[in-house]
Structure formats: C-alpha cells, structure tokens
PDB file of C-alpha atoms and ligand atoms in Angstrom:
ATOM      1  CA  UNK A 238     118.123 133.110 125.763  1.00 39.00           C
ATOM      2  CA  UNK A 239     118.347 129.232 126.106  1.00 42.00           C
ATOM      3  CA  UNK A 240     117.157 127.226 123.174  1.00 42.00           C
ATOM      4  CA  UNK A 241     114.012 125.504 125.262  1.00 47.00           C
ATOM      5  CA  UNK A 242     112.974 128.831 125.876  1.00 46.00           C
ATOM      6  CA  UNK A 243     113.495 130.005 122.591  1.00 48.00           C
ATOM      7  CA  UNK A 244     111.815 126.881 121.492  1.00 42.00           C
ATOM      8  CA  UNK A 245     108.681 128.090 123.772  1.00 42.00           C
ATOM      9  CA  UNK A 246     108.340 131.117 122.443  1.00 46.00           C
ATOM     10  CA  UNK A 247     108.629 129.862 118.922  1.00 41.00           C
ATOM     11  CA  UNK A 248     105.533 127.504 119.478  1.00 40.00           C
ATOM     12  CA  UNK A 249     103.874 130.087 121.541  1.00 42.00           C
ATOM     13  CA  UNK A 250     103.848 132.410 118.513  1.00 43.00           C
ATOM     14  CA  UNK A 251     102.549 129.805 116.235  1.00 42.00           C
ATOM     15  CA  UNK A 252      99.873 129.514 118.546  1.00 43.00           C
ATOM     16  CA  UNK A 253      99.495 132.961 118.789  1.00 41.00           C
ATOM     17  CA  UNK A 254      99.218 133.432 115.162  1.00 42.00           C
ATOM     18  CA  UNK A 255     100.887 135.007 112.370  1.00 40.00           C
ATOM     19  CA  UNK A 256     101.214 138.950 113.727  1.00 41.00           C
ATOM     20  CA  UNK A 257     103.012 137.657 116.933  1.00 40.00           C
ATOM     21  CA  UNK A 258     105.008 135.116 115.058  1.00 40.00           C
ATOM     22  CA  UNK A 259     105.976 138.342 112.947  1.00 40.00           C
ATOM     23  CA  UNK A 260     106.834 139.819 115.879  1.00 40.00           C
ATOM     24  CA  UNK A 261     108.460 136.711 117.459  1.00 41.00           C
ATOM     25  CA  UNK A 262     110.813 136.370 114.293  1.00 42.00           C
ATOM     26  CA  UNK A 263     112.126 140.392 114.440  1.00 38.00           C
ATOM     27  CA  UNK A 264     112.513 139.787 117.908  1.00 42.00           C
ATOM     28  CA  UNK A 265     114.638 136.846 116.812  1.00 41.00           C
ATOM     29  CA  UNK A 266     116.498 138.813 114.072  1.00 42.00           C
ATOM     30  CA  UNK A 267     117.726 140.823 116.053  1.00 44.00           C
ATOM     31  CA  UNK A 268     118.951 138.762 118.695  1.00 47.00           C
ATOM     32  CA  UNK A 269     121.099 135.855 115.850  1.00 49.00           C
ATOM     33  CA  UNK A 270     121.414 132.863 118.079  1.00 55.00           C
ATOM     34  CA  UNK A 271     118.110 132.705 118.741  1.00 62.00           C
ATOM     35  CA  UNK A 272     116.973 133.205 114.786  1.00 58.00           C
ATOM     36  CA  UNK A 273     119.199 129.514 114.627  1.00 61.00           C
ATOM     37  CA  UNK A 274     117.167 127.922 116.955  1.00 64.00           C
ATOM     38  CA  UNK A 275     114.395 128.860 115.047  1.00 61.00           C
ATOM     39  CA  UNK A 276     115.850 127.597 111.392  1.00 55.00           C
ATOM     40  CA  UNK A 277     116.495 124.597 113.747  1.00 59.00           C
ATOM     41  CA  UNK A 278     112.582 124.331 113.993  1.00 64.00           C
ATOM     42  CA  UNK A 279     111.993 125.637 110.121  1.00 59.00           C
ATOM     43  CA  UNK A 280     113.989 122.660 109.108  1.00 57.00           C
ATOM     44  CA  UNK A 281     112.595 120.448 111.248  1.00 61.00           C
ATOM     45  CA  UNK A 282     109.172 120.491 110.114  1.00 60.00           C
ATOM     46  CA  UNK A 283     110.388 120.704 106.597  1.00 60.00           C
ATOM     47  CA  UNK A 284     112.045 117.477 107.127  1.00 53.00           C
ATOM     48  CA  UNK A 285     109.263 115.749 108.475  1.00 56.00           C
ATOM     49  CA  UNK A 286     106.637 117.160 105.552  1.00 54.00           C
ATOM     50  CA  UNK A 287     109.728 116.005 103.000  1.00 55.00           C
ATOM     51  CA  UNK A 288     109.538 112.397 105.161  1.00 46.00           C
ATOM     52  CA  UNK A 289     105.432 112.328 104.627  1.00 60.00           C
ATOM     53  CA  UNK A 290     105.963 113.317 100.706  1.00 61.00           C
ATOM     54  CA  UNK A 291     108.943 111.322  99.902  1.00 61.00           C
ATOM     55  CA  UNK A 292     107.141 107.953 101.770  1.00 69.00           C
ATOM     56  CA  UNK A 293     108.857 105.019 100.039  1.00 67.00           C
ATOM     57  CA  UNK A 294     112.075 106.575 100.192  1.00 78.00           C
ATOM     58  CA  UNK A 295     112.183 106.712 103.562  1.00 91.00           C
ATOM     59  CA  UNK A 296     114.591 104.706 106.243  1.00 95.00           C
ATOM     60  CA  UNK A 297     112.783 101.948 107.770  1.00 96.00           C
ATOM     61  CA  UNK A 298     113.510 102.014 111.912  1.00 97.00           C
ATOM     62  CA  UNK A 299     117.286 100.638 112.475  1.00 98.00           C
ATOM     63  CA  UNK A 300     117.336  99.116 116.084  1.00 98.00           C
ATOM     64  CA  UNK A 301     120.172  98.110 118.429  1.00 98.00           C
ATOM     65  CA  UNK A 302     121.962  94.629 119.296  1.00 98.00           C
ATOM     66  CA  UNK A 303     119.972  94.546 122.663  1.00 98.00           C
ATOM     67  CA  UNK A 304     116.759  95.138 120.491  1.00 98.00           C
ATOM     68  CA  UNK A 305     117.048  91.742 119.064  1.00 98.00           C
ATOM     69  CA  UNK A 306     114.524  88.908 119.356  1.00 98.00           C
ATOM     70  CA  UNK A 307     115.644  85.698 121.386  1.00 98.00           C
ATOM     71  CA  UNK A 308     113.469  83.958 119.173  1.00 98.00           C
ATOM     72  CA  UNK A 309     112.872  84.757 115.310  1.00 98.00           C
ATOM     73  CA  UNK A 310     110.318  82.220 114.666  1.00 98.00           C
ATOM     74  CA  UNK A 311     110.297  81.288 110.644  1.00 98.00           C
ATOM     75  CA  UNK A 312     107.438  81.034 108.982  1.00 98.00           C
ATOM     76  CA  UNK A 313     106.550  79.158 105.447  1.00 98.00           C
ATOM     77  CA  UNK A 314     109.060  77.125 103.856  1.00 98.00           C
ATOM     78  CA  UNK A 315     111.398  76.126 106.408  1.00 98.00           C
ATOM     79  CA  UNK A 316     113.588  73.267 104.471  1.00 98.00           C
ATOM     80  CA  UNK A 317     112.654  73.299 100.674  1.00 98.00           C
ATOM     81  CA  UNK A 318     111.279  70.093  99.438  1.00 96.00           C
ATOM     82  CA  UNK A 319     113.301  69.299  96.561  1.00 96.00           C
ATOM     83  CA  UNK A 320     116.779  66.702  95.193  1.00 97.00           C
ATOM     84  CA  UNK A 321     118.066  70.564  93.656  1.00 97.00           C
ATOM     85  CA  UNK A 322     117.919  71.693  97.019  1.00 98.00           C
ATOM     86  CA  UNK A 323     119.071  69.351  98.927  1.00 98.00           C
ATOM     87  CA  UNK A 324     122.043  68.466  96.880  1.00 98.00           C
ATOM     88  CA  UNK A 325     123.070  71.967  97.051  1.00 98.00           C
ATOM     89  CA  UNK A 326     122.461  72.107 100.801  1.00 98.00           C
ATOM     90  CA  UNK A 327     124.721  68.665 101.071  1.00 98.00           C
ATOM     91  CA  UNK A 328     127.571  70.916  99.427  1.00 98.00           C
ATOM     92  CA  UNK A 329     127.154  73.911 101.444  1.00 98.00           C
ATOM     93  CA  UNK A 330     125.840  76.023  98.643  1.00 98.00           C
ATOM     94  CA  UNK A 331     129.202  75.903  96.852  1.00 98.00           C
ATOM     95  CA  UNK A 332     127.344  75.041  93.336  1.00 98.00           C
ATOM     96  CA  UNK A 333     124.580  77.287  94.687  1.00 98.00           C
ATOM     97  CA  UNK A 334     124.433  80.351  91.841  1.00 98.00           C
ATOM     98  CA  UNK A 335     122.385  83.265  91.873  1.00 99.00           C
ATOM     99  CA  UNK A 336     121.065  84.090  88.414  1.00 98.00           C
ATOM    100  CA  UNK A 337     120.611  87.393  87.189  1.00 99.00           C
ATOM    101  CA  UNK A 338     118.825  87.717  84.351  1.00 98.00           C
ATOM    102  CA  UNK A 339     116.138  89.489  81.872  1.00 98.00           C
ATOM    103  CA  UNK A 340     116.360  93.089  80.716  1.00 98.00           C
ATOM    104  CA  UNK A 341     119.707  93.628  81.916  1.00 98.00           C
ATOM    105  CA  UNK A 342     122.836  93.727  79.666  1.00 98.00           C
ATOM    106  CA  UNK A 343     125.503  91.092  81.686  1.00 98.00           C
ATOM    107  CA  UNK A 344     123.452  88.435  82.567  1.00 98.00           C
ATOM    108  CA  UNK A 345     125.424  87.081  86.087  1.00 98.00           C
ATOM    109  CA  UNK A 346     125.738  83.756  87.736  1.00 98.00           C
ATOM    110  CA  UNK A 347     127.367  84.772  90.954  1.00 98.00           C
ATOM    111  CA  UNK A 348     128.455  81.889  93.551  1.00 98.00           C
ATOM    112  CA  UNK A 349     127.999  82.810  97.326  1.00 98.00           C
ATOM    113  CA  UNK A 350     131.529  83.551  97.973  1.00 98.00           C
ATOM    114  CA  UNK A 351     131.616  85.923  95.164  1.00 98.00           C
ATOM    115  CA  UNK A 352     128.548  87.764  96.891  1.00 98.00           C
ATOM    116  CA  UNK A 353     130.451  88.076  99.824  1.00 98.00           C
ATOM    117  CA  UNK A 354     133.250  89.961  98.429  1.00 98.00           C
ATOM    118  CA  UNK A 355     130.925  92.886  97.911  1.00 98.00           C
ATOM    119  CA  UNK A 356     131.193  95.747 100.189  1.00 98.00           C
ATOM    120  CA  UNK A 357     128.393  94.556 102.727  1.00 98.00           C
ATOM    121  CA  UNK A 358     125.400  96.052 104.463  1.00 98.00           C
ATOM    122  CA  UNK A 359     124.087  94.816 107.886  1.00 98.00           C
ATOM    123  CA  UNK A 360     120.840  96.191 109.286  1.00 98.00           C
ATOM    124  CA  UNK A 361     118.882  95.601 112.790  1.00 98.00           C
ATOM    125  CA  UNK A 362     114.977  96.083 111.605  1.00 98.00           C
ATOM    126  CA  UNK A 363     111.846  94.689 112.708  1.00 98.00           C
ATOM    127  CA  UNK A 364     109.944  91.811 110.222  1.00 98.00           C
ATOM    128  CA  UNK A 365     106.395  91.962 110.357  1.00 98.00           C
ATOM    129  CA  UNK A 366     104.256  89.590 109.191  1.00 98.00           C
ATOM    130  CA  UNK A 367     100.415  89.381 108.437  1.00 96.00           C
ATOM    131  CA  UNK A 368      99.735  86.956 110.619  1.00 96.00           C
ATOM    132  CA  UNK A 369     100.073  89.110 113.315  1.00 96.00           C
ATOM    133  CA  UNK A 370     103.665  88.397 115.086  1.00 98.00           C
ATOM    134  CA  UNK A 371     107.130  90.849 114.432  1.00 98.00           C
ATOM    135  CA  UNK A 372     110.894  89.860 115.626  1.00 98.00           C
ATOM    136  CA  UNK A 373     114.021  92.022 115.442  1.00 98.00           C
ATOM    137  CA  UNK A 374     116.873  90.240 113.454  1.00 99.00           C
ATOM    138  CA  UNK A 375     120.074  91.575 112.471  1.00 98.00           C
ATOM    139  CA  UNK A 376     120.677  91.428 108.402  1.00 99.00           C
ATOM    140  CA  UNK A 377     124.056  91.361 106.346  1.00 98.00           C
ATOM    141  CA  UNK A 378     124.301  91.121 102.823  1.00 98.00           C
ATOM    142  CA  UNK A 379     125.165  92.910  99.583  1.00 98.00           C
ATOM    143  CA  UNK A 380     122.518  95.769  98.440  1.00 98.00           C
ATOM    144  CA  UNK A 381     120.703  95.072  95.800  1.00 98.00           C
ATOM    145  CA  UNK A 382     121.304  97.915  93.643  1.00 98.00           C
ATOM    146  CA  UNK A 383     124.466  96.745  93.593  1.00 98.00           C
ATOM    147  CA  UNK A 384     124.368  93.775  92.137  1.00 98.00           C
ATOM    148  CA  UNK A 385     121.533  95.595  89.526  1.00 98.00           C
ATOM    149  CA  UNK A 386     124.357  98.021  88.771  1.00 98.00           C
ATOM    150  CA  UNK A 387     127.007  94.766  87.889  1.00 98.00           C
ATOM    151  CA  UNK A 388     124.479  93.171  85.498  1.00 98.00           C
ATOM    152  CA  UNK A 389     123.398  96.529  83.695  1.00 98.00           C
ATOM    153  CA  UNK A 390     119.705  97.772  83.001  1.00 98.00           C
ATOM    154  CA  UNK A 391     118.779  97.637  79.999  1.00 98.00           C
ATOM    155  CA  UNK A 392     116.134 100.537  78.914  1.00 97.00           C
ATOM    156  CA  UNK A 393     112.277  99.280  80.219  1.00 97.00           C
ATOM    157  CA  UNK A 394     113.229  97.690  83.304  1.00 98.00           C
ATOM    158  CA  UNK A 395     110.905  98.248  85.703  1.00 98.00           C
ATOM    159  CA  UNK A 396     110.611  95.415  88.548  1.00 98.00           C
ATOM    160  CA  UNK A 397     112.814  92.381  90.299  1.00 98.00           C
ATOM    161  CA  UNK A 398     111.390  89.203  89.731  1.00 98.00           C
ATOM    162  CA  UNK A 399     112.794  86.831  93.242  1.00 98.00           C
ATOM    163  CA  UNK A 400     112.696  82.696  91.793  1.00 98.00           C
ATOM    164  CA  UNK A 401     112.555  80.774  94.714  1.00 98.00           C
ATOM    165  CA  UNK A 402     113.808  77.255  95.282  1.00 98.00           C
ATOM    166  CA  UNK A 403     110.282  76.143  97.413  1.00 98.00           C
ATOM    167  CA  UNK A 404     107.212  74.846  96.184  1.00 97.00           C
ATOM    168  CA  UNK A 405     104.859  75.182  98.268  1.00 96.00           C
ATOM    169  CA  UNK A 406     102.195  73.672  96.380  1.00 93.00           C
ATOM    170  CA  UNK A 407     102.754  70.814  93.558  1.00 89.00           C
ATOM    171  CA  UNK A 408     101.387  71.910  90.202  1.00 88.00           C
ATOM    172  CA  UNK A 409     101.893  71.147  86.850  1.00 86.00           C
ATOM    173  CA  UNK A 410     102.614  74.542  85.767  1.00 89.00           C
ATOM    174  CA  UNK A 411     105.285  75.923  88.611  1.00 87.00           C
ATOM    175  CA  UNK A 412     102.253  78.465  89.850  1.00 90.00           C
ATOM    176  CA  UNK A 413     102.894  76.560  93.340  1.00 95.00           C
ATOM    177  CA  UNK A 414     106.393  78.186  93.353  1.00 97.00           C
ATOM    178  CA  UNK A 415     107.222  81.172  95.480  1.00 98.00           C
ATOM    179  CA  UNK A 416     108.198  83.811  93.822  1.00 98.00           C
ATOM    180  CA  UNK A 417     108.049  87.897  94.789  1.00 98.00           C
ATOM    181  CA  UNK A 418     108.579  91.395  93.167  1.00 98.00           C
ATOM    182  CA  UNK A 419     109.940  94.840  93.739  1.00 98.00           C
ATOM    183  CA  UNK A 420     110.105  98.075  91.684  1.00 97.00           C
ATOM    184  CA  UNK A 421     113.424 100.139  90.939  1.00 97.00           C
ATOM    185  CA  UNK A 422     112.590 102.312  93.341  1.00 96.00           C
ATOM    186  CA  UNK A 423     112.219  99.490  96.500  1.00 97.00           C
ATOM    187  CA  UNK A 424     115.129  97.444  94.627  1.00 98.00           C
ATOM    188  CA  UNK A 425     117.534 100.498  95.030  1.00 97.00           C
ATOM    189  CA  UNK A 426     116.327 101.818  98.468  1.00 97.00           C
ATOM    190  CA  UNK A 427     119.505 101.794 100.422  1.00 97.00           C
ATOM    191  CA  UNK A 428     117.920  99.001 103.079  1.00 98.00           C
ATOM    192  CA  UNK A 429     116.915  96.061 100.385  1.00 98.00           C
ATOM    193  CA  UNK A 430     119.850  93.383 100.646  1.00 98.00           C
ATOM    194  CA  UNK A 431     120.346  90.549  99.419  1.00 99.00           C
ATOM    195  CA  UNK A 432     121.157  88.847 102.655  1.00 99.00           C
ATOM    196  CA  UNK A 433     123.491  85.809 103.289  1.00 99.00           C
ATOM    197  CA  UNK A 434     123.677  86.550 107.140  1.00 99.00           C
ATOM    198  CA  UNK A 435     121.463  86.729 110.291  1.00 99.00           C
ATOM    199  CA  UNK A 436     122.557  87.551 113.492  1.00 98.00           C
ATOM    200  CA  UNK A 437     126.370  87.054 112.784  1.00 98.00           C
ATOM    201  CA  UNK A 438     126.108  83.867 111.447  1.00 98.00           C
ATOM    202  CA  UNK A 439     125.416  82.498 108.229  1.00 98.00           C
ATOM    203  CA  UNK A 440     121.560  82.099 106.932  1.00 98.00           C
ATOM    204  CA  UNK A 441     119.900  79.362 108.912  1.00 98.00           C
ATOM    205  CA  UNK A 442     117.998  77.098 106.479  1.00 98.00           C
ATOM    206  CA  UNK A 443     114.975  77.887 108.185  1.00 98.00           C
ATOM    207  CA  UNK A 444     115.297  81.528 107.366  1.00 98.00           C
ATOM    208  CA  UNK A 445     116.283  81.053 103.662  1.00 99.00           C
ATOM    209  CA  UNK A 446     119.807  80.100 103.167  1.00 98.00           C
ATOM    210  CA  UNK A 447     121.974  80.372 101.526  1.00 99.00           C
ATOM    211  CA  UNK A 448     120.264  83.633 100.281  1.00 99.00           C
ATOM    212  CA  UNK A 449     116.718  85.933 100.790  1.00 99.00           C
ATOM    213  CA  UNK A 450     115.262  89.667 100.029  1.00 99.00           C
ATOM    214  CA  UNK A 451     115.115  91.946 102.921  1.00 99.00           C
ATOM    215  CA  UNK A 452     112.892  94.988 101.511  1.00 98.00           C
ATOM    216  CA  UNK A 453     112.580  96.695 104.842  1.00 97.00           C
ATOM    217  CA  UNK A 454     109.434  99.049 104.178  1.00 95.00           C
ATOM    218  CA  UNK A 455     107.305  95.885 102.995  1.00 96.00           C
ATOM    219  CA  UNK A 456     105.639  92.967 104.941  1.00 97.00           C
ATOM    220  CA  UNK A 457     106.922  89.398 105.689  1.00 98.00           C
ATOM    221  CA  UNK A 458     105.649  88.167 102.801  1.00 98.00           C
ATOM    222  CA  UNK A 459     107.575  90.393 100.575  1.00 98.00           C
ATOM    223  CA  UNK A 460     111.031  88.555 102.427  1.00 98.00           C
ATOM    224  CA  UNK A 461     111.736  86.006  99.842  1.00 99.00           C
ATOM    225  CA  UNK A 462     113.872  83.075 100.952  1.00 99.00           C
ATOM    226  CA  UNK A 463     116.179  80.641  98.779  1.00 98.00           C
ATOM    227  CA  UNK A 464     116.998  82.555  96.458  1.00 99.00           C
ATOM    228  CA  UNK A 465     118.220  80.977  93.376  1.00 98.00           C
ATOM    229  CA  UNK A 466     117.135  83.727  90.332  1.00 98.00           C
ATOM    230  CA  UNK A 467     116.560  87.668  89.849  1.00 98.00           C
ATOM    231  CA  UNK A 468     114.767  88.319  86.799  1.00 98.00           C
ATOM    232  CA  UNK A 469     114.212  91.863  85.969  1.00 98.00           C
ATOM    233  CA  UNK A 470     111.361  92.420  83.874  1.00 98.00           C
ATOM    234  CA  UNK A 471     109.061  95.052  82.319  1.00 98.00           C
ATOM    235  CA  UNK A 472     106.126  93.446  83.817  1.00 98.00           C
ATOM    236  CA  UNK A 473     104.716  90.633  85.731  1.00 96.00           C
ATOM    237  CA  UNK A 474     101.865  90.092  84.249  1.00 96.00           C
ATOM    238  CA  UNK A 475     103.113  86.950  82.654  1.00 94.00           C
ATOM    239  CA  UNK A 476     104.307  85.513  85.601  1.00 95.00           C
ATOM    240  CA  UNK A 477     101.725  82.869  87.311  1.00 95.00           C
ATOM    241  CA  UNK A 478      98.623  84.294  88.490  1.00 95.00           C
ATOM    242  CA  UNK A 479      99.934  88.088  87.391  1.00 97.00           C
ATOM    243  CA  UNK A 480      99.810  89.491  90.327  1.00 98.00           C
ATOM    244  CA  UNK A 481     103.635  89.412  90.980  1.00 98.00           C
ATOM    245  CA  UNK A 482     104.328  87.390  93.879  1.00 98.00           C
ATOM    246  CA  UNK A 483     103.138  83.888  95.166  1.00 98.00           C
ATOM    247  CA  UNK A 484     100.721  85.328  97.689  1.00 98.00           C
ATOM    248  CA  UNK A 485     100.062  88.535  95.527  1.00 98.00           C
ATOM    249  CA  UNK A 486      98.381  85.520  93.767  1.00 97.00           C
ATOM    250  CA  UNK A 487      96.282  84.677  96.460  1.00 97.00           C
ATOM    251  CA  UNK A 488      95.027  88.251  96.949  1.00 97.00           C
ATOM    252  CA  UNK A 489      97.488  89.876  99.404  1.00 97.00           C
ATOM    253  CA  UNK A 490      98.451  93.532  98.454  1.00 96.00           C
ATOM    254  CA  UNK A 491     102.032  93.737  95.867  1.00 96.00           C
ATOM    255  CA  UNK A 492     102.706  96.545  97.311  1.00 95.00           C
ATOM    256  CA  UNK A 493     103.162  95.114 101.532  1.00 94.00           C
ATOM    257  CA  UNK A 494     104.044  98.789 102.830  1.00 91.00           C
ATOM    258  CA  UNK A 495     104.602  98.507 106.767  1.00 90.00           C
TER     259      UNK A 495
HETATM  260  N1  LIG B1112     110.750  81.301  99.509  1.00 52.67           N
HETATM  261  C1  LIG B1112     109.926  81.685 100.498  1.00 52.67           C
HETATM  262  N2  LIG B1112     110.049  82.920 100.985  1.00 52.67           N
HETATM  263  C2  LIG B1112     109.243  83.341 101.987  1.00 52.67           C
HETATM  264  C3  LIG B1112     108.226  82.507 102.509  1.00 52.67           C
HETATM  265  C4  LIG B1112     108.116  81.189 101.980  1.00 52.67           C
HETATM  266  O1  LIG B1112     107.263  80.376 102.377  1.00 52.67           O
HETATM  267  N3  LIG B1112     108.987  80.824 100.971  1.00 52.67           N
HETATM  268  N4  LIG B1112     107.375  82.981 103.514  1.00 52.67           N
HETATM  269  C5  LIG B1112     107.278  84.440 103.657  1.00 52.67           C
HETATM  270  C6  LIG B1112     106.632  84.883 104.899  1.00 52.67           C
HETATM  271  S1  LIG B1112     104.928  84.910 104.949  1.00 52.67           S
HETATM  272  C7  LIG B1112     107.338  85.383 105.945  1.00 52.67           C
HETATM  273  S2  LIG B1112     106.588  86.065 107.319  1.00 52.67           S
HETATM  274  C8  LIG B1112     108.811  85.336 105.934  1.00 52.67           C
HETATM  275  C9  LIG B1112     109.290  84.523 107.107  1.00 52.67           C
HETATM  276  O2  LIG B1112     110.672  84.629 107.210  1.00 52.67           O
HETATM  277  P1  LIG B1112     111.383  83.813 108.348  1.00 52.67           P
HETATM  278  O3  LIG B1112     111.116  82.355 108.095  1.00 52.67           O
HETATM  279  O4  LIG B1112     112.829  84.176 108.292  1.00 52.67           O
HETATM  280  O5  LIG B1112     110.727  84.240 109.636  1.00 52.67           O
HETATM  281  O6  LIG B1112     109.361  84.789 104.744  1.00 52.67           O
HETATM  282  C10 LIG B1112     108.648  85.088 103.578  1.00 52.67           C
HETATM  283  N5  LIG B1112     109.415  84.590 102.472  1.00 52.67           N
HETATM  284 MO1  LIG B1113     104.408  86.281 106.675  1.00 52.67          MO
END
C-alpha cells in the first residue's frame, strides 16, 4: 500500500468514525508499514496541537534570500537627534558600549567588536508593523540569551528593559525616550538577537545601528533600534508611563504578538 493511499484511508476512517478507525488501525497492525504511515499522521497532529499550546515558543516563519524586500522602508527614528550620538556615529561606534545591567550578577559593557566575536545568528523573517506595511530583511547578530547568560541572572529577574539612544519627544523627565521590554521567555526564544547586521552588511543608521532587538513573534514596535543599555528588571512599572515600552505608553499592547 502507498502512503497517499494509506493516508486516504486513514482520513477516511476518521471520517467514518471510531468503529472503522478501529478497524482501519488492525487492518494497519497487521500490515507494519502502513501502521508508520499512520504514527506519521498521530505525530503530526500532535505536533501541531503542541504548536497551538506551546504559542510563544514557537518559530516565527524563516524565509529565503529571494524572499527579501528590495526596499525595507524604516520607520521612526531614522538618525537620532543627539551630540552622544553623533559623536559615536563620527567614530564608527568604536566607543559605542552596550550596557548590561540590573538584576544580573556581572554587570557588562561590551564594545561592538566584542559582540561580534559571539557565535552569531542570522535570520530571514518578515517585520510587521501597525501601520499596516511588512518587508523581509535578513538579521545577524548574537542571541540574546546569550549575552543574559554572560552577565548572570540574579534570582527575580523577570523582563529586558531596551534604553534607546532617540528621543523622540523632548521632556524634562526622559519619558520622550524610546525604550521597550521583553520577558525571559521572548528574551531567550532562540529568534530574539541582538542584531548588528542587515542584509550582509552592517546596520544602516536608518535601521538602528550600530545595534537593535529583533523579537520575531512581536510587532514593529517591539524592534528597538540604537541600542545603548539592557536593564533587566523585576518590573517596569517604574519605568516612564509603566507600561514598559515607549508606545506601550501611548496605549499599544506590551505584549505585540504577530
Ligand atoms: N529606538 C527606536 N526603535 C524603534 C523605533 C523608533 O522610533 N526608535 N520605531 C519602531 C517601529 S514603530 C518600527 S516599525 C521599527 C522600524 O524599524 P526599521 O526602521 O528598521 O524599519 O522600529 C521600531 N523600533
Ligand atoms: Mo512600527
């Protein structure tokens, strides 16, 4: 018996109900190739109901080189508006540091080459954003978890804070700064990077350079650009509005699930 035909008959008897799909599965028993085929579909459908409960573990869609957008438009801050960045951008980011700090035990101030001697992840995924428009872009960078795992939890932690270099409004009190947030669970999904590369080159400015989030289950919004500090924290409550993320402040969702 071929497998599309044992594949018929499988689905037949489910149709059929569970009598013939008793039937079916003796009939299958006794035959051994065919009782694979239908473990093959057993499995199947338990991976997809394992998919459905496991949700925010799962893979966000990988594509392929000739998947990717001619144009990735950017959107937001496109050139920060500030002496720190600029003098770092004059310098190529070599006084750039990321900051990693907060409930961890080794605080880290980690320069961009020293990022890029981590083993390195590169990813082909769709961005969406809210506004309505997606583009396929190519990602490389170190995971996140990684980096987590270099500075050391300390007991409590619970979410990343991302400090941005871009204000994108002036106020007194910083609230105009952007700023996102993850859990543990999105910050050591095997997709979130911290990327320094886009479509083989180096970060364009416009996209965030020298350094950005890519959480790949969550919205555009969720993407944060310039990177200059990870805080990890217990809550955000503190932080701004509360909310945990510049436009979380503003009343989109923390939780941008695609
Ligand atoms: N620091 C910072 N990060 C940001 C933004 C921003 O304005 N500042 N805009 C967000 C939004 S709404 C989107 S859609 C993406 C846009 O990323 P892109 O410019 O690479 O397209 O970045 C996100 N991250
Ligand atoms: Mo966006």
């Amino acid at each position: 018996m071929t497998l599309d035909n044992s594949r018929r008959r499988f689905l037949r008897s489910l149709a059929l109900g569970g009598s013939a799909l008793a039937l079916a599965s003796c009939d299958r028993l006794a035959q051994g190739g065919s009782f694979d085929a239908l473990l093959r579909e057993t499995e199947k459908l338990t991976l997809r109901a394992q998919r459905a409960l496991q949700g925010r573990h799962a893979l966000a869609k990988e594509y392929t080189e000739a998947d990717l957008s001619p144009v990735f438009r950017a959107n937001g801050t496109q050139m920060p508006d500030s002496d720190e960045y600029a003098s770092l951008l004059e310098n190529h980011f070599a006084d750039w540091r990321l900051k990693v700090d907060g409930l961890v035990q080794h605080p880290q101030s980690i320069s961009l080459d020293e990022l890029k001697r981590f083993a390195s992840r590169t990813q082909i995924t769709r961005h969406d954003c809210v506004e309505g428009w997606s583009a396929i872009g190519k990602w490389q960078g170190v995971p996140l978890g990684r980096i987590l795992d270099v500075a050391g939890l300390k007991p409590g932690a619970r979410y990343v804070v991302f400090h941005c270099a871009d204000e994108l409004e002036q106020t007194l009190d910083g609230s105009g700064r952007y700023y996102e947030s993850i859990d543990l669970v999105d910050a050591y999904h095997p997709q979130t990077i911290l990327a320094y590369g886009m479509n083989g080159k180096d970060l364009p400015v416009a996209h965030g350079a020298p350094l950005r989030l890519r959480v790949e289950r969550q919205l555009g919004y969720k993407q944060a650009k310039y990177l200059m500090r990870i805080e990890v924290v217990d809550s955000f409550a503190a932080f701004f509005g509360g909310k945990g993320g510049y436009w979380e402040d503003r009343g989109y969702e923390w939780y941008g699930g695609i």
